[in-house]
Tab-separated table of C-alpha atoms and ligand atoms in Angstrom:
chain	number	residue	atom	x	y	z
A	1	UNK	CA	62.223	-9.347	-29.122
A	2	UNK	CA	65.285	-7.373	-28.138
A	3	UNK	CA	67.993	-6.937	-25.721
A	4	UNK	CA	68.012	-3.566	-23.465
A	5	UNK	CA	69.965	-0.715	-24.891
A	6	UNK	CA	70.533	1.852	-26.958
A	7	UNK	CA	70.056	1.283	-30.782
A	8	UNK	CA	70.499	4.131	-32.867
A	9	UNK	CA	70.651	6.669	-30.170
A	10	UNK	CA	67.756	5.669	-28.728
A	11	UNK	CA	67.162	4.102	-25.345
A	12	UNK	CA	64.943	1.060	-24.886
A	13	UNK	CA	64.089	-2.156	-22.498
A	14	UNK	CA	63.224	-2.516	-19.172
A	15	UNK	CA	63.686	1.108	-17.932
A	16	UNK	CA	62.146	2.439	-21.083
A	17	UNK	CA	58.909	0.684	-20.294
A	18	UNK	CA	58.726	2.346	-17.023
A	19	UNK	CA	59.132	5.893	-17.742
A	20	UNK	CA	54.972	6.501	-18.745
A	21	UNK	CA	55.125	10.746	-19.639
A	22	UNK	CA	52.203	12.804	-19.458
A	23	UNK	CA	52.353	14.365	-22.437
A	24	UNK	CA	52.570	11.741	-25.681
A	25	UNK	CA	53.430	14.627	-28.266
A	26	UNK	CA	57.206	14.755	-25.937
A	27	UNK	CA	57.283	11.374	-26.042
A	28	UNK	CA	56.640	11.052	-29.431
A	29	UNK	CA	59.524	13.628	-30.099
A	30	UNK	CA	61.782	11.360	-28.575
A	31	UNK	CA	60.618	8.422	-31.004
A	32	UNK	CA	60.522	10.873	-34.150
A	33	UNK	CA	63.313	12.156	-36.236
A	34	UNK	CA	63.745	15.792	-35.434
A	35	UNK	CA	62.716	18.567	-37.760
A	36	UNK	CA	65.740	19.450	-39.581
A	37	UNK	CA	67.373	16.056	-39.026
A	38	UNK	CA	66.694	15.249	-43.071
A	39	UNK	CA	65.386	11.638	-41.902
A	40	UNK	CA	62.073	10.623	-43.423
A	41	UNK	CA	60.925	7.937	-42.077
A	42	UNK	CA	58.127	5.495	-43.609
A	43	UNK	CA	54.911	5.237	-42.639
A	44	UNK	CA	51.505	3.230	-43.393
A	45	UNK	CA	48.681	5.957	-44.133
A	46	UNK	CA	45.595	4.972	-43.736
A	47	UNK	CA	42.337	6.873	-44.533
A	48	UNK	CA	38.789	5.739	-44.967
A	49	UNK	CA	38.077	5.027	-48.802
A	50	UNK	CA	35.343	6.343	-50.873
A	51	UNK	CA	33.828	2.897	-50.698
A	52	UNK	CA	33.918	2.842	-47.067
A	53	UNK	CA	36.741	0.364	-47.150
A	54	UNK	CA	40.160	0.844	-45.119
A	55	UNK	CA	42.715	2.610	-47.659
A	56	UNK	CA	46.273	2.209	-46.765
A	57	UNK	CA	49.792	2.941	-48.532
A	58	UNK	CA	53.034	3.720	-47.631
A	59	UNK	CA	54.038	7.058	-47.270
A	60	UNK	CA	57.063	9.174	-46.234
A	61	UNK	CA	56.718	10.991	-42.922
A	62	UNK	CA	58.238	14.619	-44.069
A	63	UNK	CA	58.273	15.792	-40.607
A	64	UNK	CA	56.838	16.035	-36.674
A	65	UNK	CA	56.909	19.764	-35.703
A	66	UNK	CA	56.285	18.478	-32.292
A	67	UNK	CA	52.312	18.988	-32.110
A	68	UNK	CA	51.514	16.902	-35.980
A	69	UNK	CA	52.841	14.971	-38.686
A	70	UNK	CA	53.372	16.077	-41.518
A	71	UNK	CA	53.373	14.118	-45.088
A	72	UNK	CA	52.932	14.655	-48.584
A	73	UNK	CA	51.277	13.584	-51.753
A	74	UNK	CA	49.885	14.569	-54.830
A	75	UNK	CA	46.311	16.696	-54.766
A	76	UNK	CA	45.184	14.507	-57.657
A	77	UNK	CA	45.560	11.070	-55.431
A	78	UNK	CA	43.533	8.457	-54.151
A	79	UNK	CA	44.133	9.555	-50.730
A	80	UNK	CA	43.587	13.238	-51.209
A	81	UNK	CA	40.117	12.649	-52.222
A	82	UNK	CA	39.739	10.491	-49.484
A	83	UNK	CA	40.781	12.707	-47.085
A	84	UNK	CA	38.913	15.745	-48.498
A	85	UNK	CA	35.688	13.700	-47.799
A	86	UNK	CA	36.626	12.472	-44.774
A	87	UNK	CA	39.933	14.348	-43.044
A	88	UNK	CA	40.707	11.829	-40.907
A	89	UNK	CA	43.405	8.886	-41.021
A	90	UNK	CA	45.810	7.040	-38.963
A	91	UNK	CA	49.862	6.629	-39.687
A	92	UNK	CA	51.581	3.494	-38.124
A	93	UNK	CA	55.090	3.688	-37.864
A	94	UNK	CA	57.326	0.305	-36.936
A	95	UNK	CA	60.639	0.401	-36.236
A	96	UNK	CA	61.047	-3.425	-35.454
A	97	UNK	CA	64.674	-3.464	-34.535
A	98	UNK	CA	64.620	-1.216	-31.483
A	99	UNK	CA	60.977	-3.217	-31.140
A	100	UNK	CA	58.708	-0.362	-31.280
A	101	UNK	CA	55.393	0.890	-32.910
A	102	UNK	CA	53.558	4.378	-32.806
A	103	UNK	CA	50.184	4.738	-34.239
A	104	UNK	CA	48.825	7.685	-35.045
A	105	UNK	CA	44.824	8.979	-35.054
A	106	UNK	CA	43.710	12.415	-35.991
A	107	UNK	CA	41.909	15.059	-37.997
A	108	UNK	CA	44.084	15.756	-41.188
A	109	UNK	CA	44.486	19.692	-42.573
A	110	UNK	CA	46.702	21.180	-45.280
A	111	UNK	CA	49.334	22.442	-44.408
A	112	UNK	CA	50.043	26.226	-45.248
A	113	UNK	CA	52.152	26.730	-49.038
A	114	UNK	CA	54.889	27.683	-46.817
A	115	UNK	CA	55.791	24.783	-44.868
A	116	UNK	CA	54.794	22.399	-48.362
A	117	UNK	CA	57.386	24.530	-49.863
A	118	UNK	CA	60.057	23.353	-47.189
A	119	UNK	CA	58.930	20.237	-47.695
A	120	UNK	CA	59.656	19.887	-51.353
A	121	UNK	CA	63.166	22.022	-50.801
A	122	UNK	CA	63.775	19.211	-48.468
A	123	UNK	CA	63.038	16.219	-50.558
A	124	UNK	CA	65.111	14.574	-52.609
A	125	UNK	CA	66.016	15.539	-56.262
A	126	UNK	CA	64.456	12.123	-57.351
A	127	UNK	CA	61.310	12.850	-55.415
A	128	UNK	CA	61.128	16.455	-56.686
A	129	UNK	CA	61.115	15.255	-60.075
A	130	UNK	CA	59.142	12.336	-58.896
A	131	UNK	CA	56.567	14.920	-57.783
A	132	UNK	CA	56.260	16.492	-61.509
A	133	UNK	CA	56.173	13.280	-63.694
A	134	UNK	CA	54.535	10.767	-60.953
A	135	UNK	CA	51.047	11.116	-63.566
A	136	UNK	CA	48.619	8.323	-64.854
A	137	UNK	CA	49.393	9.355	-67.972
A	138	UNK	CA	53.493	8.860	-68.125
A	139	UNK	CA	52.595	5.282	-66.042
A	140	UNK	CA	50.712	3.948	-68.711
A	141	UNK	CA	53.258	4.255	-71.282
A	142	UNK	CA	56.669	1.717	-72.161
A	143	UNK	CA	59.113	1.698	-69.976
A	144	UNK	CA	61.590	3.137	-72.312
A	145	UNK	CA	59.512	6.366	-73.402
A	146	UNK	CA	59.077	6.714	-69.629
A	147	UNK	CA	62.967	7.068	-69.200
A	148	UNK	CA	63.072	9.163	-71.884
A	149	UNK	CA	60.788	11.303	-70.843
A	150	UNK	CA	62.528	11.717	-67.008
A	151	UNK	CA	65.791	12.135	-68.688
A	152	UNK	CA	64.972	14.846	-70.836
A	153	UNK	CA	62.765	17.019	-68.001
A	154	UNK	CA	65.542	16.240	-65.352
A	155	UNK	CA	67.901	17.615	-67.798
A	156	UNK	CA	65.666	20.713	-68.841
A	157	UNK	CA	64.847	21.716	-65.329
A	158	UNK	CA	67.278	22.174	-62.982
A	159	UNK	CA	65.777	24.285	-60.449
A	160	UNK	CA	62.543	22.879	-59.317
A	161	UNK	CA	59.448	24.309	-57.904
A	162	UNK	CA	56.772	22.680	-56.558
A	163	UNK	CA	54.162	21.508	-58.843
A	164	UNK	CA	50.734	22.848	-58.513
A	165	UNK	CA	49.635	19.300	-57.563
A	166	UNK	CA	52.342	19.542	-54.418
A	167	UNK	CA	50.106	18.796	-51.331
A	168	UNK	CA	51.144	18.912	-47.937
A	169	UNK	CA	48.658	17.639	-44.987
A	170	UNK	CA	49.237	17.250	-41.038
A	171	UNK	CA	47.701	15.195	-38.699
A	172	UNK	CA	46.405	16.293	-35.609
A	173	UNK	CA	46.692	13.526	-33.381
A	174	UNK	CA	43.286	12.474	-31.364
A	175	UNK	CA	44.771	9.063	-30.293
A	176	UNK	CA	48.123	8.088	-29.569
A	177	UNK	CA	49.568	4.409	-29.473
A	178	UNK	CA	53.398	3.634	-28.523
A	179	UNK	CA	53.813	-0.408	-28.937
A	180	UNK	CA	57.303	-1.302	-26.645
A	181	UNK	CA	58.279	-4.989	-26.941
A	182	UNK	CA	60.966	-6.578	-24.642
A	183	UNK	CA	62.565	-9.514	-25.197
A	184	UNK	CA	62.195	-10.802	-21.250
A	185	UNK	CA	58.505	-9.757	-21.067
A	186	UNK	CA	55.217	-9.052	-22.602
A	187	UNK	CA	55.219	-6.676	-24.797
A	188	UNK	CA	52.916	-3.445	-24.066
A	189	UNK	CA	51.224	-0.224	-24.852
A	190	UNK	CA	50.363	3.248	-23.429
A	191	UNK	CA	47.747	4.280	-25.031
A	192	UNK	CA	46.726	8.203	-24.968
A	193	UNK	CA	43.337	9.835	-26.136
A	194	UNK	CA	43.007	13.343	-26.189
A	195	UNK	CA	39.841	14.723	-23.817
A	196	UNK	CA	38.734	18.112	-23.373
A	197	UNK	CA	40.545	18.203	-20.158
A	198	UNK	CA	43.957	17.181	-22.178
A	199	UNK	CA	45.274	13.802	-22.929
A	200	UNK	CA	44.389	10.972	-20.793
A	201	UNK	CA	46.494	7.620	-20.877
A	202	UNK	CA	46.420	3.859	-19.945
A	203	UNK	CA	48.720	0.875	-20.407
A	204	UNK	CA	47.600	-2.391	-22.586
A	205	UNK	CA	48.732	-5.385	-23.415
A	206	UNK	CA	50.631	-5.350	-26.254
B	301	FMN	C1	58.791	3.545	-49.500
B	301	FMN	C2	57.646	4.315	-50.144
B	301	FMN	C3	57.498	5.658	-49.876
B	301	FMN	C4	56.442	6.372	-50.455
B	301	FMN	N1	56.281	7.689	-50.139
B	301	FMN	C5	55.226	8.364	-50.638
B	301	FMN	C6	54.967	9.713	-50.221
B	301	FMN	O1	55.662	10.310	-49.379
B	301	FMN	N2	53.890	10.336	-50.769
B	301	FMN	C7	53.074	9.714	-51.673
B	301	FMN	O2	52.122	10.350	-52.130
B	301	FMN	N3	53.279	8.445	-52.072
B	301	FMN	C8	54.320	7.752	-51.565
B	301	FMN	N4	54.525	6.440	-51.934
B	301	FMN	C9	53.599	5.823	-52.905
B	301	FMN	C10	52.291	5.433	-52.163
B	301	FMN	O3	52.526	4.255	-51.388
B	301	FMN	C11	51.104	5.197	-53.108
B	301	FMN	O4	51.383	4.168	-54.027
B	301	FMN	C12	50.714	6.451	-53.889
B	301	FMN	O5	50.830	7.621	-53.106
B	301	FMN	C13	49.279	6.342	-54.400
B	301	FMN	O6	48.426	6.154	-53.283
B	301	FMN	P1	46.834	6.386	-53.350
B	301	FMN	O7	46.369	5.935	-54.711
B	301	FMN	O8	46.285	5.545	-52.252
B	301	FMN	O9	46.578	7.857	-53.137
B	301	FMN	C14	55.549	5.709	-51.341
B	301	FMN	C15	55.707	4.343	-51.596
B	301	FMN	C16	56.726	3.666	-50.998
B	301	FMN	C17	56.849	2.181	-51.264
């Protein structure tokens, strides 16, 4: 699926698949953006629906401090109320050119009104004003009005604070799932489940 490397700073193939670390949170650092770095990558978040369905969209990974990751929504969502009854969910995150996939498992917790703060400093001025307008109510309307509308509150505010629907979760990671493909073997896992006793880990076909 590839050739061994380096793509994008990163180091992957053959010797790659043999280095197996104890700990998948450093790992895991090494596959993530670092905080600070401004890179949000995407991610598919999946929660368990009201109806007991799978619920999945994309969403933005804002950031791994190094022990959970971090994203962000609005507290009026689908998802929040998902995750309020149940706080669990997974994030999947594919990066198919350097032929990799991490998938993520945990319990899901706000995070503090400090660190969604950052968060929304961090983001975009699209997605802060995103974060305001992104309503039900604006969606429903023409296309035109809707324009209007984001012209006229981008020009009218330009110092944003969060809104009061700004919600900021982490994931504590329970289960832990780096996908490695190669393009001169089978591709394979090492997958990592947090015990009492700290995380164990075992290799899988991938
Ligand atoms: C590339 C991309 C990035 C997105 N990032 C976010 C995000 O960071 N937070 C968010 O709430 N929605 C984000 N969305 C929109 C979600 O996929 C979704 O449509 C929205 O949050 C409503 O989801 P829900 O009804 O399941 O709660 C993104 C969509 C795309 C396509």
């Amino acid at each position: 699926m590839t050739d061994g490397g380096v793509v994008g700073g990163l180091a992957h193939g053959a010797d790659a698949d043999d280095d197996v670390p104890v700990d998948p949170l450093a790992l895991a650092a090494r596959w993530l953006p670092a905080p600070g770095s401004g890179v949000t990558p995407t991610m598919t978040l999946s929660t368990i629906g009201l109806d007991g369905y799978p619920a999945a969209r994309t969403v933005l990974m804002s950031l791994f401090d190094g022990r959970r990751v971090h994203f962000h929504t609005d507290s009026r969502s689908r998802k929040a109320a998902e995750i309020a009854a149940v706080p669990r969910a997974t994030v999947t995150l594919v990066w198919p050119e350097l032929a990799r996939q991490l998938v993520v498992t945990g319990d899901v917790e706000r995070v503090t009104d400090r660190e969604a703060r950052d968060a929304y400093t961090a983001r975009s001025r699209y997605l802060q004003v995103l974060a305001w307008l992104n309503d039900d109510d604006l969606a429903a309307v023409e296309a035109d009005h809707r324009r209007t509308r984001w012209a006229a509150f981008d020009a009218d505010c330009p110092d944003l604070d969060p809104p009061t629907t700004w919600a900021g979760y982490a994931i504590t990671p329970v289960r832990m799932v780096f996908w490695r493909g190669a393009a001169d073997a089978p591709s394979n896992r090492l997958r990592y489940d947090r015990t009492d006793a700290g995380w164990t880990v075992a290799r899988a076909a991938g």
